PDB file of C-alpha atoms in Angstrom:
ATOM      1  CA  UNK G  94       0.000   0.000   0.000  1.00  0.00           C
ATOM      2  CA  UNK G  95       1.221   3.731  -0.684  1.00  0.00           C
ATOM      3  CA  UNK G  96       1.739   6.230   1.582  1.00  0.00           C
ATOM      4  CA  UNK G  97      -0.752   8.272   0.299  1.00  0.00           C
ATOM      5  CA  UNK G  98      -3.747   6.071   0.904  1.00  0.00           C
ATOM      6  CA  UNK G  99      -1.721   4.807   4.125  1.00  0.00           C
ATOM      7  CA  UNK G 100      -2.115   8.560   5.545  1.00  0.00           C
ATOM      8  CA  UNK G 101      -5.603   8.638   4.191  1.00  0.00           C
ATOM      9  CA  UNK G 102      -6.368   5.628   6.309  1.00  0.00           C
ATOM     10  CA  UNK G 103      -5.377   6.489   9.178  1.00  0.00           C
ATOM     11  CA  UNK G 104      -7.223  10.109   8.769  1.00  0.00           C
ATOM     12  CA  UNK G 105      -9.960   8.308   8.575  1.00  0.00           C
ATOM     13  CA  UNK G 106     -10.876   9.473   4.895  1.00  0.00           C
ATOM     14  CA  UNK G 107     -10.790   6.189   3.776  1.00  0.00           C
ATOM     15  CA  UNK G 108     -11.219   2.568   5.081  1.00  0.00           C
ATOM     16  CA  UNK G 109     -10.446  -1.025   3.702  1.00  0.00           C
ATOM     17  CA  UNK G 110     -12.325  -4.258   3.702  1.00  0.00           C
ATOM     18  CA  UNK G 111     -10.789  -7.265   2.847  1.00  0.00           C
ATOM     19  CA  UNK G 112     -12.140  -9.904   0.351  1.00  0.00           C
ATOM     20  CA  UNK G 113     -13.081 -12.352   3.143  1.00  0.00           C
ATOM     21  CA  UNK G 114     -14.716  -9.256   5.326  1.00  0.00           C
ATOM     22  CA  UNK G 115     -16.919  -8.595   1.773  1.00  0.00           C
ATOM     23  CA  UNK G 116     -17.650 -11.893   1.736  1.00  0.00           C
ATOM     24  CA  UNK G 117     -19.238 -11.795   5.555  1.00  0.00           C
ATOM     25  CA  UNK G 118     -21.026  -8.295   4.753  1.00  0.00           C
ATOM     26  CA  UNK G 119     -22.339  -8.067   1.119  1.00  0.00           C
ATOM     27  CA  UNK G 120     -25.170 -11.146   1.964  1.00  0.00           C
ATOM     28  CA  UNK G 121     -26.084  -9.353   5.064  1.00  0.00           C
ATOM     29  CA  UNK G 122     -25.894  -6.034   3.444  1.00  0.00           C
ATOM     30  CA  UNK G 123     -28.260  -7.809   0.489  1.00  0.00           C
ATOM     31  CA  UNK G 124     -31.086  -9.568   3.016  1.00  0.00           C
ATOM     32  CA  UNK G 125     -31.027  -6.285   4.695  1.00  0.00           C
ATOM     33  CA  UNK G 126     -31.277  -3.307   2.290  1.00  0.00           C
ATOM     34  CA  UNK G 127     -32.905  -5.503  -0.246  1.00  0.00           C
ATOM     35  CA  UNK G 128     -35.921  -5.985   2.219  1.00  0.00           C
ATOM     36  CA  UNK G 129     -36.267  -2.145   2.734  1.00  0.00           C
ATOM     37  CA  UNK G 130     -39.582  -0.371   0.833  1.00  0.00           C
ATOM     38  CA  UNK G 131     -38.461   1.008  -2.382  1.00  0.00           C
ATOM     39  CA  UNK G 132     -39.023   4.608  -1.468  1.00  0.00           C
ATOM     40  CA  UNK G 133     -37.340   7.977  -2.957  1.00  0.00           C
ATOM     41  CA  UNK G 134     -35.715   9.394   0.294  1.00  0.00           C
ATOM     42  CA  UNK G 135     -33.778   5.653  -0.131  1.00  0.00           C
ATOM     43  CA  UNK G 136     -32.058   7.485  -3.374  1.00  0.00           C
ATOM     44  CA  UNK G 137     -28.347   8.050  -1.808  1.00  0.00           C
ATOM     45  CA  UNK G 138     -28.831   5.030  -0.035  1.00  0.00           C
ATOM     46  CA  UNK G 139     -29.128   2.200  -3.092  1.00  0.00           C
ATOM     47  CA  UNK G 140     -26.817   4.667  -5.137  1.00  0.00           C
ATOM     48  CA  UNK G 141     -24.071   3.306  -2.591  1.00  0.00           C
ATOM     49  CA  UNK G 142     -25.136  -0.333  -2.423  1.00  0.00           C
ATOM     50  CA  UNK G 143     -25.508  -0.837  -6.252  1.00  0.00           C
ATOM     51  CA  UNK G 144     -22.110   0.392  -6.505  1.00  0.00           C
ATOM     52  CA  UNK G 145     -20.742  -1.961  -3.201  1.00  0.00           C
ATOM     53  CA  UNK G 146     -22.309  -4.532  -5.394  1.00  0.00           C
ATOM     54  CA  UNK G 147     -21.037  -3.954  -9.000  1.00  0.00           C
ATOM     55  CA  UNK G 148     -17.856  -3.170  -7.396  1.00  0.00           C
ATOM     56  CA  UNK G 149     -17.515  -6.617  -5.023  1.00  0.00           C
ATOM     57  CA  UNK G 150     -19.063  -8.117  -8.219  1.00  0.00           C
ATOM     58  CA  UNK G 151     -16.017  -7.261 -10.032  1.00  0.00           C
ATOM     59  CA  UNK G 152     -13.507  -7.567  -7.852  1.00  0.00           C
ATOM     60  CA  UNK G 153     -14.964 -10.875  -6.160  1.00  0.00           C
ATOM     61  CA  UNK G 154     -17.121 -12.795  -8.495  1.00  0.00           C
ATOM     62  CA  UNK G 155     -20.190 -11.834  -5.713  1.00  0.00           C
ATOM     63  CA  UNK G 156     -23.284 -11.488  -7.610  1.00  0.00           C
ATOM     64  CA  UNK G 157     -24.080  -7.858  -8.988  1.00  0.00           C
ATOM     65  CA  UNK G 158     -26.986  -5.723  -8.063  1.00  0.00           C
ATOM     66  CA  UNK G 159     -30.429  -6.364  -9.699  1.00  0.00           C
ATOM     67  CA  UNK G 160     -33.992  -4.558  -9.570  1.00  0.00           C
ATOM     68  CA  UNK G 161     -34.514  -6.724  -6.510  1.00  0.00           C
ATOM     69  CA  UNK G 162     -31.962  -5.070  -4.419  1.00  0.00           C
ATOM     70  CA  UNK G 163     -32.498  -1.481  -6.030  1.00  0.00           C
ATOM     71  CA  UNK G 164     -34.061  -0.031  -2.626  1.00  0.00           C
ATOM     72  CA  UNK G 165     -35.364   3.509  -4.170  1.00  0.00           C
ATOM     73  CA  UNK G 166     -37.995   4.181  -6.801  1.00  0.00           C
ATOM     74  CA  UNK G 167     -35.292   4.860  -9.614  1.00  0.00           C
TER      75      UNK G 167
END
């Protein structure tokens, strides 16, 4: 790791998850948020999970975000 995103770290700017700590979140993260009423206030919200997901997704081989877990009206 840099020293740049070392310093950021440890600002507390930034954080880290491992693979295996993705693994252990993104299918709680899914039952969760998934299960919330689509709703537009939830806008911000499923922004930042679809893009946990795609992201995990292609980093990981997890499965992407769908229309199922979209959590806003969008």
């Amino acid at each position: 790791m840099d020293t740049e995103t070392i310093k950021k770290v440890q600002s507390g700017d930034i954080f880290l998850l491992t693979r295996e700590e993705m693994q252990l979140l993104l299918p709680w993260l899914r039952e969760t948020l998934a299960g919330q009423q689509r709703k537009p206030e939830n806008a911000e919200l499923c922004q930042l999970f679809d893009l946990v997901l795609r992201l995990s997704s292609r980093l990981y081989g997890t499965a992407p975000g769908t229309r199922e877990t979209c959590i806003c009206e969008g």
